[in-house]
């Protein structure tokens, strides 16, 4: 078996991972950036369309980190780790400026100050952005800086487990997907930056298919603590039909901008039962619970959703809006008309989509876990958002805690002693993956995956009950 050495291994190559590797190298240590997919084309950072909230105060001088702190804690239902929130609110503007220096672009005014937009849950205009492709700018800046620093990037490299010797990190066991060979990476520190667990809820999710909760599972098996795993954010309006459009959430804009109505299969505007004052303009969590309640009570549509409709508006109103915001009825690259959906006359079938994982690996303000040498940053880490993430707080989280994790891991690697994983430890870690790869009969992996996803949506989704959770267990 091949053995490779480095100071720090970063698991996950996108927003938080790339930023962590950059910081490790900037501190004079060697990093390997490991991606189970393709660097710059994996995870969900790339998919982020718009908002990155940081309290620059360029749009409204009343804004400051203290107000951002308060808004984040209120949005998280006061269940946040407030020490993490304090660091996040104070430090995020600095790290967004770092990202800009790497080559990422944001909308600017003539005086070179940021254009900032107001997002739900934020008191003032706080979101920096670039057109409708902010995530693409994150990728552009981070990828350029990783290449400039000549950081080693391993693609199609799947980290299976963190190896712990003497109570601290000694390396990882991984699979080189291209060759099919197992690899041991000997290192002093590991940074988990693997994102959330959205694929657990497929097809009721709007993330990429590689966001499968690897980091939380790796951390748990290694003996690290998890926190807030019950807090899963669901975007209330994602298409469930036709098949070519399943998971597209951009039609949610029609609820806000055009005042779309929500109906159950009987044609009732059911939001009057859940939020009679705000109706369809209620918050994400209330709207998502209302939709799922209608579905579970047997009032859902033929394809497992409810109806979102704007056809009651004049045809020219819809066409004028679409021409300006989504030309040719193309919603972020998905053509509604080509898929057979004409919102000028058809109601859309929608349901909530798993959108963000608030829970994850328990960390402190230095991104340390309870295992020396193991760090976590980004969506894989829990505690920052509490019970609910405010819109626009995900992207700056990747940069703030990615940088902190890289700094702290590099510092740890400076003084930590080498603790190479023994052959016996590696053999023990290999037992499960070898058993899986050599499986010849019985229930197949894809069947387990599908059953788990169905179970998570029905029993561990938006609406949970004691009976449902016990059944899931």
Short mmCIF file of C-alpha atoms in Angstrom, two decimals:
data_model
loop_
_atom_site.label_atom_id
_atom_site.label_comp_id
_atom_site.label_asym_id
_atom_site.label_seq_id
_atom_site.Cartn_x
_atom_site.Cartn_y
_atom_site.Cartn_z
CA UNK A 1 0.00 0.00 0.00
CA UNK A 2 1.26 3.44 -0.94
CA UNK A 3 2.11 5.81 1.92
CA UNK A 4 2.39 9.56 1.35
CA UNK A 5 3.44 12.29 3.78
CA UNK A 6 2.40 15.91 4.27
CA UNK A 7 1.98 18.34 7.15
CA UNK A 8 -1.76 18.91 6.76
CA UNK A 9 -4.37 17.06 4.72
CA UNK A 10 -7.47 19.07 3.80
CA UNK A 11 -10.50 16.88 3.01
CA UNK A 12 -12.80 18.78 0.66
CA UNK A 13 -11.56 21.16 -2.01
CA UNK A 14 -14.11 23.95 -2.35
CA UNK A 15 -14.99 27.07 -0.29
CA UNK A 16 -13.71 26.15 3.17
CA UNK A 17 -11.22 23.53 2.03
CA UNK A 18 -9.43 25.63 -0.56
CA UNK A 19 -9.23 28.58 1.85
CA UNK A 20 -7.80 26.31 4.56
CA UNK A 21 -5.10 24.94 2.25
CA UNK A 22 -4.14 28.46 1.18
CA UNK A 23 -3.69 29.46 4.82
CA UNK A 24 -1.62 26.36 5.64
CA UNK A 25 0.79 27.14 2.81
CA UNK A 26 0.88 30.83 3.74
CA UNK A 27 2.06 29.74 7.21
CA UNK A 28 4.98 27.80 5.75
CA UNK A 29 3.55 24.27 5.99
CA UNK A 30 2.75 21.79 3.23
CA UNK A 31 -0.85 20.93 2.47
CA UNK A 32 -2.56 18.39 0.25
CA UNK A 33 -6.03 19.42 -0.95
CA UNK A 34 -8.06 16.24 -1.42
CA UNK A 35 -11.26 16.21 -3.47
CA UNK A 36 -13.40 13.13 -4.04
CA UNK A 37 -14.47 14.89 -7.24
CA UNK A 38 -12.90 17.59 -9.39
CA UNK A 39 -11.34 20.69 -7.83
CA UNK A 40 -13.56 23.67 -8.60
CA UNK A 41 -16.44 21.47 -9.74
CA UNK A 42 -17.53 19.69 -6.57
CA UNK A 43 -19.76 20.47 -3.60
CA UNK A 44 -22.18 23.38 -3.36
CA UNK A 45 -19.99 26.52 -3.10
CA UNK A 46 -20.03 26.69 -6.89
CA UNK A 47 -23.85 26.58 -6.88
CA UNK A 48 -24.34 29.57 -4.57
CA UNK A 49 -26.10 32.19 -6.68
CA UNK A 50 -26.16 35.38 -4.73
CA UNK A 51 -25.56 36.56 -1.20
CA UNK A 52 -22.46 36.69 0.97
CA UNK A 53 -23.23 38.68 4.14
CA UNK A 54 -20.48 40.65 5.89
CA UNK A 55 -20.89 43.81 7.95
CA UNK A 56 -18.90 46.31 5.89
CA UNK A 57 -21.49 49.04 6.44
CA UNK A 58 -20.96 50.37 2.92
CA UNK A 59 -24.67 50.54 2.12
CA UNK A 60 -25.84 51.54 5.60
CA UNK A 61 -23.34 52.97 8.11
CA UNK A 62 -25.47 51.69 10.99
CA UNK A 63 -24.38 48.16 10.18
CA UNK A 64 -21.50 46.65 12.13
CA UNK A 65 -20.34 43.21 13.41
CA UNK A 66 -22.32 43.59 16.64
CA UNK A 67 -25.58 43.92 14.67
CA UNK A 68 -24.59 41.00 12.44
CA UNK A 69 -23.96 38.98 15.60
CA UNK A 70 -27.42 39.80 16.98
CA UNK A 71 -29.19 39.00 13.70
CA UNK A 72 -27.43 35.64 13.43
CA UNK A 73 -28.29 34.63 16.99
CA UNK A 74 -31.93 35.68 16.62
CA UNK A 75 -32.15 33.83 13.29
CA UNK A 76 -30.69 30.72 14.95
CA UNK A 77 -33.39 30.82 17.66
CA UNK A 78 -30.72 31.60 20.30
CA UNK A 79 -29.33 28.07 19.97
CA UNK A 80 -26.07 29.13 18.29
CA UNK A 81 -22.64 28.74 19.83
CA UNK A 82 -22.33 32.47 20.44
CA UNK A 83 -18.52 32.37 20.68
CA UNK A 84 -18.44 31.09 17.09
CA UNK A 85 -20.93 33.76 16.02
CA UNK A 86 -18.82 36.51 17.57
CA UNK A 87 -15.71 35.42 15.68
CA UNK A 88 -17.70 35.00 12.47
CA UNK A 89 -19.36 38.43 12.59
CA UNK A 90 -16.14 40.23 13.50
CA UNK A 91 -13.72 38.49 11.14
CA UNK A 92 -15.76 37.75 7.99
CA UNK A 93 -15.22 41.16 6.29
CA UNK A 94 -11.44 40.67 6.44
CA UNK A 95 -11.59 37.28 4.77
CA UNK A 96 -13.94 38.45 2.04
CA UNK A 97 -11.36 41.13 1.21
CA UNK A 98 -8.74 38.35 1.05
CA UNK A 99 -10.93 36.54 -1.45
CA UNK A 100 -11.24 39.68 -3.53
CA UNK A 101 -7.45 39.97 -3.57
CA UNK A 102 -7.30 36.44 -5.02
CA UNK A 103 -9.36 37.58 -8.00
CA UNK A 104 -13.00 37.15 -7.01
CA UNK A 105 -15.25 39.97 -8.18
CA UNK A 106 -18.09 41.69 -6.33
CA UNK A 107 -20.43 44.46 -7.41
CA UNK A 108 -18.82 47.84 -6.64
CA UNK A 109 -19.92 51.47 -6.65
CA UNK A 110 -17.98 54.31 -8.23
CA UNK A 111 -16.21 55.00 -4.92
CA UNK A 112 -15.00 51.34 -4.92
CA UNK A 113 -17.22 50.44 -1.99
CA UNK A 114 -19.37 47.32 -2.14
CA UNK A 115 -22.94 47.33 -3.37
CA UNK A 116 -24.80 45.52 -0.59
CA UNK A 117 -28.26 43.96 -0.63
CA UNK A 118 -30.72 43.27 2.18
CA UNK A 119 -31.45 39.61 2.86
CA UNK A 120 -34.22 38.12 5.03
CA UNK A 121 -33.16 37.97 8.67
CA UNK A 122 -30.62 40.78 8.32
CA UNK A 123 -31.47 44.22 9.64
CA UNK A 124 -29.44 46.17 7.11
CA UNK A 125 -28.16 45.75 3.55
CA UNK A 126 -25.24 43.42 4.22
CA UNK A 127 -24.86 41.02 1.29
CA UNK A 128 -22.05 41.45 -1.21
CA UNK A 129 -22.55 39.63 -4.50
CA UNK A 130 -21.69 39.45 -8.18
CA UNK A 131 -24.59 39.26 -10.60
CA UNK A 132 -26.30 35.91 -9.97
CA UNK A 133 -23.03 33.96 -9.83
CA UNK A 134 -21.34 34.74 -6.53
CA UNK A 135 -20.33 31.10 -6.02
CA UNK A 136 -18.56 31.14 -9.38
CA UNK A 137 -16.51 34.10 -8.18
CA UNK A 138 -15.54 32.20 -5.04
CA UNK A 139 -14.32 29.35 -7.22
CA UNK A 140 -12.45 31.71 -9.52
CA UNK A 141 -10.55 33.45 -6.73
CA UNK A 142 -9.76 30.36 -4.68
CA UNK A 143 -8.69 28.25 -7.65
CA UNK A 144 -6.38 31.00 -8.89
CA UNK A 145 -4.72 31.34 -5.48
CA UNK A 146 -4.33 27.57 -5.02
CA UNK A 147 -2.61 27.38 -8.39
CA UNK A 148 -0.46 30.42 -7.66
CA UNK A 149 0.83 28.79 -4.48
CA UNK A 150 1.33 25.45 -6.29
CA UNK A 151 -0.64 23.56 -3.66
CA UNK A 152 -0.90 19.84 -4.29
CA UNK A 153 -4.46 18.95 -5.36
CA UNK A 154 -5.56 15.32 -5.49
CA UNK A 155 -8.77 14.77 -7.42
CA UNK A 156 -11.01 11.68 -7.35
CA UNK A 157 -9.40 10.95 -4.00
CA UNK A 158 -11.91 9.66 -1.46
CA UNK A 159 -10.91 9.88 2.21
CA UNK A 160 -12.50 6.99 4.10
CA UNK A 161 -11.30 7.41 7.69
CA UNK A 162 -9.08 9.50 9.93
CA UNK A 163 -6.47 7.33 11.64
CA UNK A 164 -5.93 8.11 15.32
CA UNK A 165 -2.84 6.92 17.22
CA UNK A 166 -2.17 7.68 20.86
CA UNK A 167 -5.30 9.81 21.03
CA UNK A 168 -4.31 12.14 18.18
CA UNK A 169 -4.38 12.28 14.38
CA UNK A 170 -1.70 10.28 12.61
CA UNK A 171 -3.09 10.20 9.06
CA UNK A 172 -5.98 9.03 6.90
CA UNK A 173 -7.01 5.99 4.92
CA UNK A 174 -8.18 6.93 1.42
CA UNK A 175 -9.15 5.41 -1.91
CA UNK A 176 -7.67 6.65 -5.17
CA UNK A 177 -10.81 6.33 -7.29
CA UNK A 178 -8.90 6.48 -10.58
CA UNK A 179 -6.61 3.53 -9.78
CA UNK A 180 -8.82 1.66 -7.30
CA UNK A 181 -5.92 1.51 -4.83
CA UNK A 182 -6.00 2.35 -1.13
CA UNK A 183 -3.57 5.01 0.10
CA UNK A 184 -2.40 6.01 3.57
CA UNK A 185 -1.59 9.70 3.99
CA UNK A 186 0.64 10.27 7.01
CA UNK A 187 0.09 13.75 8.41
CA UNK A 188 0.08 15.68 11.66
CA UNK A 189 -3.27 17.40 11.11
CA UNK A 190 -6.47 16.86 9.14
CA UNK A 191 -9.00 19.56 8.25
CA UNK A 192 -12.49 18.34 7.38
CA UNK A 193 -14.20 20.65 4.88
CA UNK A 194 -16.60 18.20 3.25
CA UNK A 195 -19.86 20.16 3.39
CA UNK A 196 -23.24 18.95 4.61
CA UNK A 197 -25.44 15.88 4.13
CA UNK A 198 -28.05 17.04 1.60
CA UNK A 199 -27.94 13.87 -0.48
CA UNK A 200 -29.49 12.00 2.46
CA UNK A 201 -32.82 13.50 1.36
CA UNK A 202 -32.59 12.89 -2.41
CA UNK A 203 -34.61 13.67 -4.50
CA UNK A 204 -35.82 16.27 -2.00
CA UNK A 205 -32.59 18.27 -2.04
CA UNK A 206 -31.02 21.06 -4.08
CA UNK A 207 -27.36 20.20 -3.56
CA UNK A 208 -24.91 18.25 -5.66
CA UNK A 209 -24.88 14.45 -5.49
CA UNK A 210 -21.48 14.35 -3.76
CA UNK A 211 -22.66 16.12 -0.59
CA UNK A 212 -23.23 12.92 1.37
CA UNK A 213 -22.24 13.69 4.96
CA UNK A 214 -18.77 12.11 4.67
CA UNK A 215 -17.11 14.52 7.08
CA UNK A 216 -19.57 14.00 9.93
CA UNK A 217 -19.32 10.22 9.52
CA UNK A 218 -15.51 10.29 9.41
CA UNK A 219 -15.38 12.49 12.51
CA UNK A 220 -17.86 10.32 14.43
CA UNK A 221 -15.96 7.11 13.66
CA UNK A 222 -12.74 8.77 14.79
CA UNK A 223 -14.28 9.67 18.14
CA UNK A 224 -15.11 13.34 17.53
CA UNK A 225 -18.30 14.90 18.83
CA UNK A 226 -21.20 16.05 16.65
CA UNK A 227 -23.63 18.81 17.57
CA UNK A 228 -27.04 20.12 16.40
CA UNK A 229 -27.59 17.29 13.92
CA UNK A 230 -31.37 17.70 14.28
CA UNK A 231 -31.23 21.12 12.60
CA UNK A 232 -31.65 20.72 8.84
CA UNK A 233 -32.69 23.70 6.75
CA UNK A 234 -35.22 23.09 3.98
CA UNK A 235 -35.82 25.50 1.12
CA UNK A 236 -39.63 25.47 0.84
CA UNK A 237 -40.12 25.62 -2.92
CA UNK A 238 -38.22 23.22 -5.19
CA UNK A 239 -39.71 21.57 -8.27
CA UNK A 240 -40.70 17.90 -8.01
CA UNK A 241 -42.03 17.65 -11.57
CA UNK A 242 -41.26 17.31 -14.48
CA UNK A 243 -38.29 14.94 -14.01
CA UNK A 244 -35.84 17.16 -15.89
CA UNK A 245 -36.42 19.97 -13.36
CA UNK A 246 -36.51 18.07 -10.06
CA UNK A 247 -34.64 20.04 -7.39
CA UNK A 248 -34.67 23.42 -9.16
CA UNK A 249 -35.29 26.01 -6.43
CA UNK A 250 -34.99 29.20 -8.47
CA UNK A 251 -38.73 29.18 -9.14
CA UNK A 252 -39.03 30.22 -5.47
CA UNK A 253 -38.39 33.73 -6.75
CA UNK A 254 -41.92 33.66 -8.17
CA UNK A 255 -43.31 33.35 -4.65
CA UNK A 256 -41.58 36.54 -3.53
CA UNK A 257 -41.55 38.74 -6.63
CA UNK A 258 -44.82 37.80 -8.31
CA UNK A 259 -46.81 36.86 -5.21
CA UNK A 260 -47.35 33.26 -6.27
CA UNK A 261 -50.13 31.33 -4.54
CA UNK A 262 -49.73 27.94 -2.87
CA UNK A 263 -52.56 25.42 -3.35
CA UNK A 264 -53.14 21.84 -2.23
CA UNK A 265 -54.70 19.27 -4.55
CA UNK A 266 -58.18 20.58 -3.68
CA UNK A 267 -57.29 24.08 -4.85
CA UNK A 268 -57.20 25.52 -1.29
CA UNK A 269 -54.73 28.30 -0.43
CA UNK A 270 -53.68 26.35 2.63
CA UNK A 271 -51.26 28.94 4.07
CA UNK A 272 -54.28 30.60 5.74
CA UNK A 273 -54.16 27.70 8.21
CA UNK A 274 -50.50 28.23 9.10
CA UNK A 275 -49.76 31.97 8.76
CA UNK A 276 -52.97 33.85 7.87
CA UNK A 277 -51.30 37.25 8.05
CA UNK A 278 -48.32 36.68 5.76
CA UNK A 279 -49.73 33.75 3.77
CA UNK A 280 -47.24 32.76 1.01
CA UNK A 281 -44.75 35.39 2.19
CA UNK A 282 -44.19 33.58 5.47
CA UNK A 283 -40.65 32.53 6.52
CA UNK A 284 -38.89 29.49 5.06
CA UNK A 285 -39.37 27.27 8.10
CA UNK A 286 -43.11 27.92 8.51
CA UNK A 287 -43.78 27.60 4.78
CA UNK A 288 -41.82 24.34 4.57
CA UNK A 289 -43.69 22.84 7.52
CA UNK A 290 -47.03 23.91 6.06
CA UNK A 291 -46.28 22.29 2.69
CA UNK A 292 -45.11 19.02 4.21
CA UNK A 293 -48.09 18.94 6.57
CA UNK A 294 -50.44 19.17 3.57
CA UNK A 295 -48.57 16.36 1.81
CA UNK A 296 -48.51 14.08 4.86
CA UNK A 297 -52.22 14.70 5.47
CA UNK A 298 -53.06 13.44 1.99
CA UNK A 299 -53.66 16.78 0.29
CA UNK A 300 -50.55 16.71 -1.88
CA UNK A 301 -50.24 16.70 -5.67
CA UNK A 302 -49.78 13.58 -7.84
CA UNK A 303 -45.97 13.84 -7.70
CA UNK A 304 -45.59 14.40 -3.97
CA UNK A 305 -45.80 18.18 -3.65
CA UNK A 306 -48.22 21.09 -3.62
CA UNK A 307 -48.99 23.63 -6.32
CA UNK A 308 -47.25 27.00 -6.76
CA UNK A 309 -49.20 29.12 -9.21
CA UNK A 310 -48.75 32.50 -10.89
CA UNK A 311 -51.06 31.88 -13.85
CA UNK A 312 -53.77 34.03 -12.25
CA UNK A 313 -51.64 37.02 -13.26
CA UNK A 314 -51.89 38.43 -16.74
CA UNK A 315 -49.79 36.64 -19.34
CA UNK A 316 -47.96 39.86 -20.17
CA UNK A 317 -47.09 40.46 -16.49
CA UNK A 318 -45.42 37.05 -16.27
CA UNK A 319 -43.63 37.46 -19.60
CA UNK A 320 -42.31 40.93 -18.72
CA UNK A 321 -40.96 39.66 -15.40
CA UNK A 322 -39.38 36.54 -16.90
CA UNK A 323 -37.80 38.52 -19.75
CA UNK A 324 -36.00 40.70 -17.21
CA UNK A 325 -35.02 38.12 -14.57
CA UNK A 326 -35.02 34.71 -16.31
CA UNK A 327 -34.78 35.32 -20.08
CA UNK A 328 -36.41 32.69 -22.31
CA UNK A 329 -37.88 30.99 -19.23
CA UNK A 330 -34.43 29.65 -18.39
CA UNK A 331 -34.05 29.45 -14.62
CA UNK A 332 -30.30 29.28 -13.95
CA UNK A 333 -29.77 27.12 -17.03
CA UNK A 334 -32.92 25.00 -16.65
CA UNK A 335 -35.43 25.68 -19.43
CA UNK A 336 -38.99 25.37 -18.16
CA UNK A 337 -40.53 25.41 -21.61
CA UNK A 338 -38.22 22.73 -22.99
CA UNK A 339 -39.16 20.52 -20.04
CA UNK A 340 -42.85 21.03 -20.80
CA UNK A 341 -43.72 23.50 -18.03
CA UNK A 342 -45.40 26.79 -19.01
CA UNK A 343 -45.95 28.90 -15.89
CA UNK A 344 -48.20 31.27 -17.89
CA UNK A 345 -50.91 28.60 -17.73
CA UNK A 346 -49.60 25.70 -15.60
CA UNK A 347 -49.25 25.45 -11.84
CA UNK A 348 -45.87 24.11 -10.69
CA UNK A 349 -45.56 21.10 -8.39
CA UNK A 350 -43.17 21.94 -5.58
CA UNK A 351 -41.99 20.60 -2.22
CA UNK A 352 -39.30 21.57 0.31
CA UNK A 353 -35.71 20.68 -0.55
CA UNK A 354 -32.92 19.97 1.93
CA UNK A 355 -30.82 23.10 1.54
CA UNK A 356 -28.29 23.37 4.37
CA UNK A 357 -27.02 21.30 7.28
CA UNK A 358 -26.73 23.40 10.45
CA UNK A 359 -25.34 20.57 12.56
CA UNK A 360 -21.99 18.88 12.23
CA UNK A 361 -18.65 18.40 13.93
CA UNK A 362 -18.37 20.26 17.23
CA UNK A 363 -15.58 22.85 17.06
CA UNK A 364 -14.30 25.73 19.17
CA UNK A 365 -13.30 29.16 17.90
CA UNK A 366 -9.99 27.70 16.67
CA UNK A 367 -11.85 25.06 14.63
CA UNK A 368 -10.44 22.36 16.90
CA UNK A 369 -12.39 19.19 17.64
CA UNK A 370 -11.96 17.08 20.78
CA UNK A 371 -9.28 15.06 18.94
CA UNK A 372 -5.84 16.74 18.78
CA UNK A 373 -4.91 17.38 15.16
CA UNK A 374 -8.46 17.16 13.80
CA UNK A 375 -10.12 20.38 12.61
CA UNK A 376 -13.36 21.18 10.79
CA UNK A 377 -14.62 24.20 8.85
CA UNK A 378 -17.59 25.20 6.73
CA UNK A 379 -20.90 23.36 6.55
CA UNK A 380 -19.42 20.16 8.01
CA UNK A 381 -18.94 22.00 11.31
CA UNK A 382 -21.88 22.59 13.64
CA UNK A 383 -22.80 25.29 16.14
CA UNK A 384 -22.52 28.56 14.24
CA UNK A 385 -26.06 28.75 12.89
CA UNK A 386 -28.07 27.27 15.74
CA UNK A 387 -31.49 26.05 14.64
CA UNK A 388 -31.63 28.08 11.42
CA UNK A 389 -29.09 29.67 9.08
CA UNK A 390 -29.76 33.25 8.01
CA UNK A 391 -29.57 33.72 4.25
CA UNK A 392 -26.15 34.86 3.13
CA UNK A 393 -24.18 33.50 6.10
CA UNK A 394 -22.95 30.30 4.42
CA UNK A 395 -20.39 31.74 1.97
CA UNK A 396 -18.60 33.98 4.49
CA UNK A 397 -18.53 31.04 6.93
CA UNK A 398 -16.39 29.08 4.46
CA UNK A 399 -13.79 31.83 4.25
CA UNK A 400 -13.71 32.80 7.91
CA UNK A 401 -13.43 29.36 9.43
CA UNK A 402 -11.51 27.89 6.50
CA UNK A 403 -8.78 30.47 7.13
CA UNK A 404 -8.86 29.91 10.90
CA UNK A 405 -8.68 26.12 10.50
CA UNK A 406 -5.71 26.47 8.15
CA UNK A 407 -3.90 28.80 10.54
CA UNK A 408 -4.47 26.61 13.58
CA UNK A 409 -3.63 23.33 11.80
CA UNK A 410 -0.38 24.83 10.49
CA UNK A 411 0.51 25.98 13.99
CA UNK A 412 -0.26 22.54 15.39
CA UNK A 413 1.85 20.86 12.69
CA UNK A 414 4.76 23.12 13.62
CA UNK A 415 5.13 21.58 17.07
CA UNK A 416 3.34 18.20 16.94
CA UNK A 417 5.40 15.02 16.87
CA UNK A 418 5.07 12.61 13.98
CA UNK A 419 2.86 9.65 14.88
CA UNK A 420 2.80 7.29 11.91
CA UNK A 421 -0.21 4.94 11.75
CA UNK A 422 0.84 1.35 12.42
CA UNK A 423 0.19 -1.47 9.97
CA UNK A 424 -2.25 -3.02 12.47
CA UNK A 425 -4.22 0.24 12.66
CA UNK A 426 -4.41 0.42 8.85
CA UNK A 427 -5.48 -3.23 8.58
CA UNK A 428 -8.29 -2.63 11.07
CA UNK A 429 -9.44 0.46 9.17
CA UNK A 430 -9.44 -1.52 5.91
CA UNK A 431 -11.88 -4.20 7.11
CA UNK A 432 -15.11 -2.36 6.29
CA UNK A 433 -14.17 -0.88 2.88
CA UNK A 434 -12.69 -4.21 1.79
CA UNK A 435 -15.85 -6.02 2.80
CA UNK A 436 -17.92 -3.54 0.80
CA UNK A 437 -15.77 -3.73 -2.34
CA UNK A 438 -15.73 -7.55 -2.27
CA UNK A 439 -19.48 -7.92 -1.73
CA UNK A 440 -20.98 -10.44 -4.16
CA UNK A 441 -24.49 -11.17 -2.89
CA UNK A 442 -27.30 -9.92 -0.67
CA UNK A 443 -28.78 -6.45 -0.62
CA UNK A 444 -26.90 -4.08 -2.90
CA UNK A 445 -25.43 -0.71 -1.97
CA UNK A 446 -27.75 1.33 -4.18
CA UNK A 447 -30.74 -0.33 -2.51
CA UNK A 448 -29.51 0.66 0.95
CA UNK A 449 -28.90 4.19 -0.29
CA UNK A 450 -32.39 4.51 -1.77
CA UNK A 451 -34.09 3.08 1.34
CA UNK A 452 -32.12 5.42 3.60
CA UNK A 453 -33.08 8.44 1.49
CA UNK A 454 -36.77 7.53 1.49
CA UNK A 455 -36.70 6.98 5.24
CA UNK A 456 -34.91 10.28 5.95
CA UNK A 457 -37.45 12.27 3.95
CA UNK A 458 -40.51 10.59 5.45
CA UNK A 459 -39.45 10.18 9.08
CA UNK A 460 -36.48 12.52 9.62
CA UNK A 461 -37.47 15.41 7.39
CA UNK A 462 -39.31 18.68 7.88
CA UNK A 463 -41.99 17.31 10.23
CA UNK A 464 -40.79 14.77 12.83
CA UNK A 465 -42.67 12.79 15.46
CA UNK A 466 -41.65 10.38 18.20
CA UNK A 467 -43.30 7.51 16.36
CA UNK A 468 -41.62 8.42 13.06
CA UNK A 469 -38.15 8.78 14.58
CA UNK A 470 -38.45 5.46 16.43
CA UNK A 471 -39.51 3.80 13.18
CA UNK A 472 -36.50 5.34 11.41
CA UNK A 473 -34.10 4.06 14.07
#
